[in-house]
Short mmCIF file of C-alpha atoms in Angstrom, two decimals:
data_model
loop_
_atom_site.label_atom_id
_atom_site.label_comp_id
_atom_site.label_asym_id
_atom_site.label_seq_id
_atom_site.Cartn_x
_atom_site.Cartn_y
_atom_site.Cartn_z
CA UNK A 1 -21.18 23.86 53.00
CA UNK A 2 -23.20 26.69 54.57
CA UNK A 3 -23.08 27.80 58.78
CA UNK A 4 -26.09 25.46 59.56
CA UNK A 5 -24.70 22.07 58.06
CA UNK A 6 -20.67 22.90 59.51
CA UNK A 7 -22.27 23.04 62.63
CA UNK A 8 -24.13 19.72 62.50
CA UNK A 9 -20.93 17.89 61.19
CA UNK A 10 -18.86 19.03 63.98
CA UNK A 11 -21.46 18.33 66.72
CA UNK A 12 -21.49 14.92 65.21
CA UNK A 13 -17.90 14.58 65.17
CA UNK A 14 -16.04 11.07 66.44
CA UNK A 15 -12.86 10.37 66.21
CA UNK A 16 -12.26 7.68 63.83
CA UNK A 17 -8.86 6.44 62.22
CA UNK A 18 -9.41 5.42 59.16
CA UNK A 19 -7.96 5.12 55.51
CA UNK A 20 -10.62 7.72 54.43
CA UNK A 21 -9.59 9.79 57.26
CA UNK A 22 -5.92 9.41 56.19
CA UNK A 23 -5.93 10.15 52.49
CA UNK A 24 -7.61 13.20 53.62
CA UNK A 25 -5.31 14.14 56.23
CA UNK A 26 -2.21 14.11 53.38
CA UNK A 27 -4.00 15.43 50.38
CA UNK A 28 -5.12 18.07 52.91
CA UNK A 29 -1.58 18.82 53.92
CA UNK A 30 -0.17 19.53 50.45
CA UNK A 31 -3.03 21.91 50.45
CA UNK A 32 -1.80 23.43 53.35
CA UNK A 33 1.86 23.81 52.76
CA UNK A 34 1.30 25.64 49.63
CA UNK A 35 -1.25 27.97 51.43
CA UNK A 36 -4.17 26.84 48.55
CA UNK A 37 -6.94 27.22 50.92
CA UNK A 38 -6.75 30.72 51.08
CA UNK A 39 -7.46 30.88 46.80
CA UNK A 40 -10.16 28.42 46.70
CA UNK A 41 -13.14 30.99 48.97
CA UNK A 42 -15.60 29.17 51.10
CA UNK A 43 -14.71 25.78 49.57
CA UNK A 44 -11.28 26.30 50.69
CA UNK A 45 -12.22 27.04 54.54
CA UNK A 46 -14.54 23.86 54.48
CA UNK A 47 -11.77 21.79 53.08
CA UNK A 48 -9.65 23.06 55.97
CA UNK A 49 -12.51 22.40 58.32
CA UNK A 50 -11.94 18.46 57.46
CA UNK A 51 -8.27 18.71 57.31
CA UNK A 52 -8.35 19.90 60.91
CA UNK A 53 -11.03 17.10 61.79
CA UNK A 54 -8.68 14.52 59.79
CA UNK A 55 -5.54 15.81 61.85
CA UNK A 56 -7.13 15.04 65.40
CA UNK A 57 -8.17 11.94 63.94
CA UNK A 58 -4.51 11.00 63.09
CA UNK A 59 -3.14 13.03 66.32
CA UNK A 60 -1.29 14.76 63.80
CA UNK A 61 -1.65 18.32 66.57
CA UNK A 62 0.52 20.51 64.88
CA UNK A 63 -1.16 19.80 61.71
CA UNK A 64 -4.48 21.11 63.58
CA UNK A 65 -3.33 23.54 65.64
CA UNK A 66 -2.05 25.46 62.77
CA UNK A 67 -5.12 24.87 60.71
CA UNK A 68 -7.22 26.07 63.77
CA UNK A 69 -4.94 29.26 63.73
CA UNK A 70 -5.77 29.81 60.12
CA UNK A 71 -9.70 29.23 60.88
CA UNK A 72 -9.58 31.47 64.03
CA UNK A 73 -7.77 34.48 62.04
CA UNK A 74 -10.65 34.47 59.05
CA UNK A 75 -13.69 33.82 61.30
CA UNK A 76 -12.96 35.15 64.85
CA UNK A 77 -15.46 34.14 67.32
CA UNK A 78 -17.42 32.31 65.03
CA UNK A 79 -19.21 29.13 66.43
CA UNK A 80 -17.44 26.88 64.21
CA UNK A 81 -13.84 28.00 65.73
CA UNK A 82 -15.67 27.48 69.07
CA UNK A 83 -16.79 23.49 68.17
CA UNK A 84 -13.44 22.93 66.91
CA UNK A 85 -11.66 24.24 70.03
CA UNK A 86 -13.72 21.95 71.98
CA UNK A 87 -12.86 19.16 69.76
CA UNK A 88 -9.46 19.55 70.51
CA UNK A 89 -9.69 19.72 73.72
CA UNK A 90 -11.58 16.53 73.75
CA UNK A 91 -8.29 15.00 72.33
CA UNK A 92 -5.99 16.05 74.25
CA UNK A 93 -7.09 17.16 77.68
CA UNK A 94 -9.55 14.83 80.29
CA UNK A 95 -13.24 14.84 79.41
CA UNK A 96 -13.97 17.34 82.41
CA UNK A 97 -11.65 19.81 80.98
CA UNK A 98 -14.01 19.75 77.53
CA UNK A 99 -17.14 19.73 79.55
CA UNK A 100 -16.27 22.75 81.56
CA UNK A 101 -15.65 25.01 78.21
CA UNK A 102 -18.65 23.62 76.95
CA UNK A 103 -21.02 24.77 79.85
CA UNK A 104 -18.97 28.25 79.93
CA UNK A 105 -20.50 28.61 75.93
CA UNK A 106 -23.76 27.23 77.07
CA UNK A 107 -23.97 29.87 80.02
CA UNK A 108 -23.60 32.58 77.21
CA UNK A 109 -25.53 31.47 74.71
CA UNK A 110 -27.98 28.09 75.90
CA UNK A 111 -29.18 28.46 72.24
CA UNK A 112 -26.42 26.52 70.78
CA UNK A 113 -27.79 23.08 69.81
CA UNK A 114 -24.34 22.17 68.29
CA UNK A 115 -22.25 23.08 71.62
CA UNK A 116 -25.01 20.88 73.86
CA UNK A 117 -24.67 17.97 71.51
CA UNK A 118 -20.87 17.63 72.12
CA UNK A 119 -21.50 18.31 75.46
CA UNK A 120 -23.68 15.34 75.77
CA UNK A 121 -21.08 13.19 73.68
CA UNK A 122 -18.40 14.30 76.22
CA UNK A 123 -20.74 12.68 78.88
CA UNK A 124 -21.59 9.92 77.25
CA UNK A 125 -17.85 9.21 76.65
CA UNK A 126 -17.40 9.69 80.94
CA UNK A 127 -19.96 6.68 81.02
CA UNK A 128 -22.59 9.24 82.13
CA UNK A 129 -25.34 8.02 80.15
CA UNK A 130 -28.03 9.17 81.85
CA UNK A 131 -26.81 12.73 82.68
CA UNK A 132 -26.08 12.50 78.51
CA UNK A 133 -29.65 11.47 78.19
CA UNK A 134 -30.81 14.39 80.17
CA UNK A 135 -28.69 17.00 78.21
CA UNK A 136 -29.95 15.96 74.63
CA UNK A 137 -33.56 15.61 75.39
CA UNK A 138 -33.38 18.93 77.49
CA UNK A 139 -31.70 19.93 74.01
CA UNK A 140 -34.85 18.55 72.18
CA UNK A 141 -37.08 19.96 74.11
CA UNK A 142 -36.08 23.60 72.48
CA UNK A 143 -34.57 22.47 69.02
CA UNK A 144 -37.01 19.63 68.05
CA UNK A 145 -36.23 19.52 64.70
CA UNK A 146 -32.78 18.49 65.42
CA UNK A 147 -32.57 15.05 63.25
CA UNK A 148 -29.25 14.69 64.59
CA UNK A 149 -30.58 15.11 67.99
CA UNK A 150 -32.64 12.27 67.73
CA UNK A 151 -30.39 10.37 66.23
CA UNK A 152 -27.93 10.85 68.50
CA UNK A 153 -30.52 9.99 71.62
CA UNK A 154 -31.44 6.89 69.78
CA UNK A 155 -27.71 5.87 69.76
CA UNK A 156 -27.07 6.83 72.95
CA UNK A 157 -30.29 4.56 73.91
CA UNK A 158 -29.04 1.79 72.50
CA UNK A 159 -25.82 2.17 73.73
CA UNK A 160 -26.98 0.77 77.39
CA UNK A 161 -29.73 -1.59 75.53
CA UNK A 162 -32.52 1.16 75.91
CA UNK A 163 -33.65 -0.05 72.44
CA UNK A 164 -37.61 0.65 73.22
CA UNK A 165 -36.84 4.72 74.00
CA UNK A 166 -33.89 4.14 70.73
CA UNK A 167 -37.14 3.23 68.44
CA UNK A 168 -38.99 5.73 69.78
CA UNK A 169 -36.33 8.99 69.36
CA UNK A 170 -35.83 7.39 66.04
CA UNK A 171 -39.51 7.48 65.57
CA UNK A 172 -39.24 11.92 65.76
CA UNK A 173 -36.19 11.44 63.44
CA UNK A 174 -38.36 9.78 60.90
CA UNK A 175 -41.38 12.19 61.25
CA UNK A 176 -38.51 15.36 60.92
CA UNK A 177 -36.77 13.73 57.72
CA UNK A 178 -39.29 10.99 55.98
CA UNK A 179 -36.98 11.42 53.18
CA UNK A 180 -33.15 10.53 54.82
CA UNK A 181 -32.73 6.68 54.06
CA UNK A 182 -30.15 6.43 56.69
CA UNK A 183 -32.51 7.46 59.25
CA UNK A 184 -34.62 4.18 58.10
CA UNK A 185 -31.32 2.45 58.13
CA UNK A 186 -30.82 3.01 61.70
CA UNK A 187 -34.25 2.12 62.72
CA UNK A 188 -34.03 -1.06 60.86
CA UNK A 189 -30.72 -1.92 62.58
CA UNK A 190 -32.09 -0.83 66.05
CA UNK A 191 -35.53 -2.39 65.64
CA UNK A 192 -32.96 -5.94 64.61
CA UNK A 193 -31.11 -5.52 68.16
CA UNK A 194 -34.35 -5.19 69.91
CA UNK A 195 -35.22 -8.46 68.43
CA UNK A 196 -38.27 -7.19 66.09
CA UNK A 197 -37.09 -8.95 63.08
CA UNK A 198 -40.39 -8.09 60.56
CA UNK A 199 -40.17 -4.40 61.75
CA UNK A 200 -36.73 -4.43 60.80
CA UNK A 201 -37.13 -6.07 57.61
CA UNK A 202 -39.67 -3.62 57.02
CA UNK A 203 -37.18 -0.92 57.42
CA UNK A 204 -34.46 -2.45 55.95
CA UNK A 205 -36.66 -2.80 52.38
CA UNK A 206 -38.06 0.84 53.01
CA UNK A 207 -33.82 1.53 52.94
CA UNK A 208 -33.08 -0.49 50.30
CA UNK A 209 -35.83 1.43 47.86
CA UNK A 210 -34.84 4.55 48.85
CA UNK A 211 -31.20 4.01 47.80
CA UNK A 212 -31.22 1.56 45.68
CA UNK A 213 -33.78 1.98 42.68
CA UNK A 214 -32.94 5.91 42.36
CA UNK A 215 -33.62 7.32 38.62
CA UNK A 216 -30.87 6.59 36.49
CA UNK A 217 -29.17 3.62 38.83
CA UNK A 218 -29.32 0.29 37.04
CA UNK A 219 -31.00 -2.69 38.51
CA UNK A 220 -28.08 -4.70 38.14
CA UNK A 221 -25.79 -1.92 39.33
CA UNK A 222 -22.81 -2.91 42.62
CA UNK A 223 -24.62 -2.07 45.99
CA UNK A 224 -22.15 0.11 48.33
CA UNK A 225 -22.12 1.78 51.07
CA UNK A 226 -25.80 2.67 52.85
CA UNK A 227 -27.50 0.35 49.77
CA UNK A 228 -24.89 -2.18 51.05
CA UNK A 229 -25.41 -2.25 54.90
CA UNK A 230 -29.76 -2.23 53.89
CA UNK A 231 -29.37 -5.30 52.24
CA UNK A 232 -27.09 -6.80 54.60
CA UNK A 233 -29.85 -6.59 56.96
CA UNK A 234 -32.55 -7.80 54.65
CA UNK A 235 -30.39 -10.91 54.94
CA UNK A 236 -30.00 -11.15 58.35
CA UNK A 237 -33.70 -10.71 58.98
CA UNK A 238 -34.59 -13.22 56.01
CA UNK A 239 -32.41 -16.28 57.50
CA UNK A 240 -33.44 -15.93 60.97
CA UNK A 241 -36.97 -15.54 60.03
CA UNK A 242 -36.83 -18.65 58.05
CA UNK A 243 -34.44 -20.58 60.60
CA UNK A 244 -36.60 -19.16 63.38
CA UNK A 245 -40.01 -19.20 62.64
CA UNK A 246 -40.46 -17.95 66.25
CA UNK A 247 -40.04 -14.59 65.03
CA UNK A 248 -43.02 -14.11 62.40
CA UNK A 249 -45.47 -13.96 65.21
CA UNK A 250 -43.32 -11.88 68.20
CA UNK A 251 -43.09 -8.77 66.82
CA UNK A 252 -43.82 -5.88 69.59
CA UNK A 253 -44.35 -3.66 67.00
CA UNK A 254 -47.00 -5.97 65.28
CA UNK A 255 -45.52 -6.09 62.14
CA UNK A 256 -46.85 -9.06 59.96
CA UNK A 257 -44.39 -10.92 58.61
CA UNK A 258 -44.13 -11.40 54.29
CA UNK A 259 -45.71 -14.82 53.29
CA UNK A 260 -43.67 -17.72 53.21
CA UNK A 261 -43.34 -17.25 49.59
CA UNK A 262 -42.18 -13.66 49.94
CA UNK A 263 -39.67 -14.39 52.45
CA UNK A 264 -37.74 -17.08 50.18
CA UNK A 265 -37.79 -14.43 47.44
CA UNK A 266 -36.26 -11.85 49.37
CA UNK A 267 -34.11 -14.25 50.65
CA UNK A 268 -32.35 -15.00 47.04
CA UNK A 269 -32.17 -11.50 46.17
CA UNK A 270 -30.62 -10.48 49.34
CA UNK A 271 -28.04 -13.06 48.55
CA UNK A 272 -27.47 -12.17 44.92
CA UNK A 273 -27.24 -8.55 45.81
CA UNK A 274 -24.93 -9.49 48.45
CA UNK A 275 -22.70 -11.77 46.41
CA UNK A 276 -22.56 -9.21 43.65
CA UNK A 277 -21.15 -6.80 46.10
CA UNK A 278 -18.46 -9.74 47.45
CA UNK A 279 -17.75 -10.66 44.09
CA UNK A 280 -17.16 -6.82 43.28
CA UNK A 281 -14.74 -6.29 46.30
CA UNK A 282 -12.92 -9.67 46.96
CA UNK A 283 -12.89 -10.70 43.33
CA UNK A 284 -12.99 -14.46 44.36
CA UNK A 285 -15.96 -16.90 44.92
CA UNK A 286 -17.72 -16.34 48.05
CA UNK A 287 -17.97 -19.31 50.74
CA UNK A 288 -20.70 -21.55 50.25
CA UNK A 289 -22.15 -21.83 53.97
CA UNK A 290 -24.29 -18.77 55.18
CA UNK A 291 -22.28 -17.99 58.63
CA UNK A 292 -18.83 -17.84 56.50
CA UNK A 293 -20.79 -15.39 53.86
CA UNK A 294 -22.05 -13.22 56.33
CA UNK A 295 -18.86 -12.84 58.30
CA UNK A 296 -17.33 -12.15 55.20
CA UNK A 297 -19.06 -9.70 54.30
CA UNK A 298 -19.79 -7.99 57.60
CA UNK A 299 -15.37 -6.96 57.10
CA UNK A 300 -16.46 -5.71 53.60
CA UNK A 301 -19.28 -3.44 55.12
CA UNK A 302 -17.69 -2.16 57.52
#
């Protein structure tokens, strides 16, 4: 993992306490306590980087303080011991405390995209959403190849319901990375809350092909993870197109909707490739009635 993409995961760090999170957090520790890091090179410092970001996940502080100590000795004043400074700081001391450090880095040096990111999660975080807004598209303004950037402008968008400036900052992230399936993911899901169901079908499809019928990857093959959440949607937008017609001619975007024909199709693949998945996970029947499946699944998802 070179400077550039370390960076980017930090600046997109959230705290989030999961399994995955977890089982890194005590593989990472053995690691540790044997001092293994240290043999393995720039692998080794990487792996460190996420045992640190697994230990504030599991407030484990000692655990990070002392990896932070370890990453501070190799790479003194290096950007990523800045981020992950911050980062702490964000756990453990009030939100101004974090967003003072991060305008004393900014005053230095306002050519740190990473540092104004977190900066604008900080706010966001304070219910600032506008002054958050404001930071990332100042941000954007001078870095405008940021995907991230957009990405997280969109969010922070459609965190208040913004979901018409979400589409567009999406829009850049799309130009910037035609090729990133997630970004297609997240514009399907976004264009779905704004309540353009055949521009989100649209998107979710684009999704699904990208990830889904790679070279080498079976047709009949278990859909998971960003393949999975792509054809969840195709779902969703299939059964409300069908149960609410309403929706094939209200598109803001002007997307036509697939033929009548089309729709049923996508319909019953959406539903095998869903089932497949349920079947895969749950290893039981799934329930018959479409609200039951879909609530189902939503806990595999996610």
């Amino acid at each position: 993992m070179d400077l550039t993409t370390s960076l980017q995961k930090l600046a997109s760090y959230r705290p989030q306490q999961t399994k995955k999170s977890r089982e890194t957090f005590e593989k990472g520790v053995v690691l540790l306590r044997t001092d293994a890091f240290a043999k393995q090179g720039e692998a080794g410092w990487d792996a460190l980087e996420r045992l640190t970001l697994a230990a504030f996940d599991q407030t484990e502080l000692k655990v990070a303080d002392q990896c932070l100590q370890r990453i501070s000795n190799k790479f003194p004043q290096s950007p990523r011991v800045d981020l992950l400074q911050g980062i702490r700081m964000e756990v453990t001391e009030p939100p101004e405390v974090a967003l003072k450090y991060y305008d004393e880095l900014l005053q230095e040096d306002s050519t740190r995209a990473a540092i104004w990111r977190r900066k604008a999660y900080v706010l966001r975080r304070m219910g600032k959403i506008d002054r958050a807004v404001e930071e990332l598209s100042a941000m954007l303004d001078t870095f405008y190849t940021d995907v991230e950037g957009w990405l997280e402008l969109a969010d922070t968008y459609a965190s208040c319901q913004q979901y018409t400036y979400a589409l567009q900052s999406l829009s850049h992230a799309l130009l910037l990375s035609p090729q990133n399936p997630f970004c297609f993911l997240q514009f399907a899901e976004t264009a779905y809350l704004a309540g353009d169901i055949t521009l989100s079908l649209k998107m979710f499809l684009v999704a699904v092909d990208m990830t889904d019928d790679e070279e080498g990857v079976p047709q009949d093959s278990i859909p998971v993870s960003l393949t999975l959440r792509a054809w969840y949607g195709v779902k969703l937008c299939t059964h409300r197109l069908i149960t609410e017609p309403r929706h094939s001619s209200s598109s803001a975007s002007q997307t036509p909707a697939p033929t009548t024909a089309k729709l049923a199709n996508l319909d019953e693949l959406s539903t095998e490739r869903l089932r497949t998945a349920y079947l895969n996970v749950k290893g039981a029947s799934p329930p018959n009635d479409h609200t039951s499946f879909m609530s189902t699944l939503a806990t595999v998802i996610h």
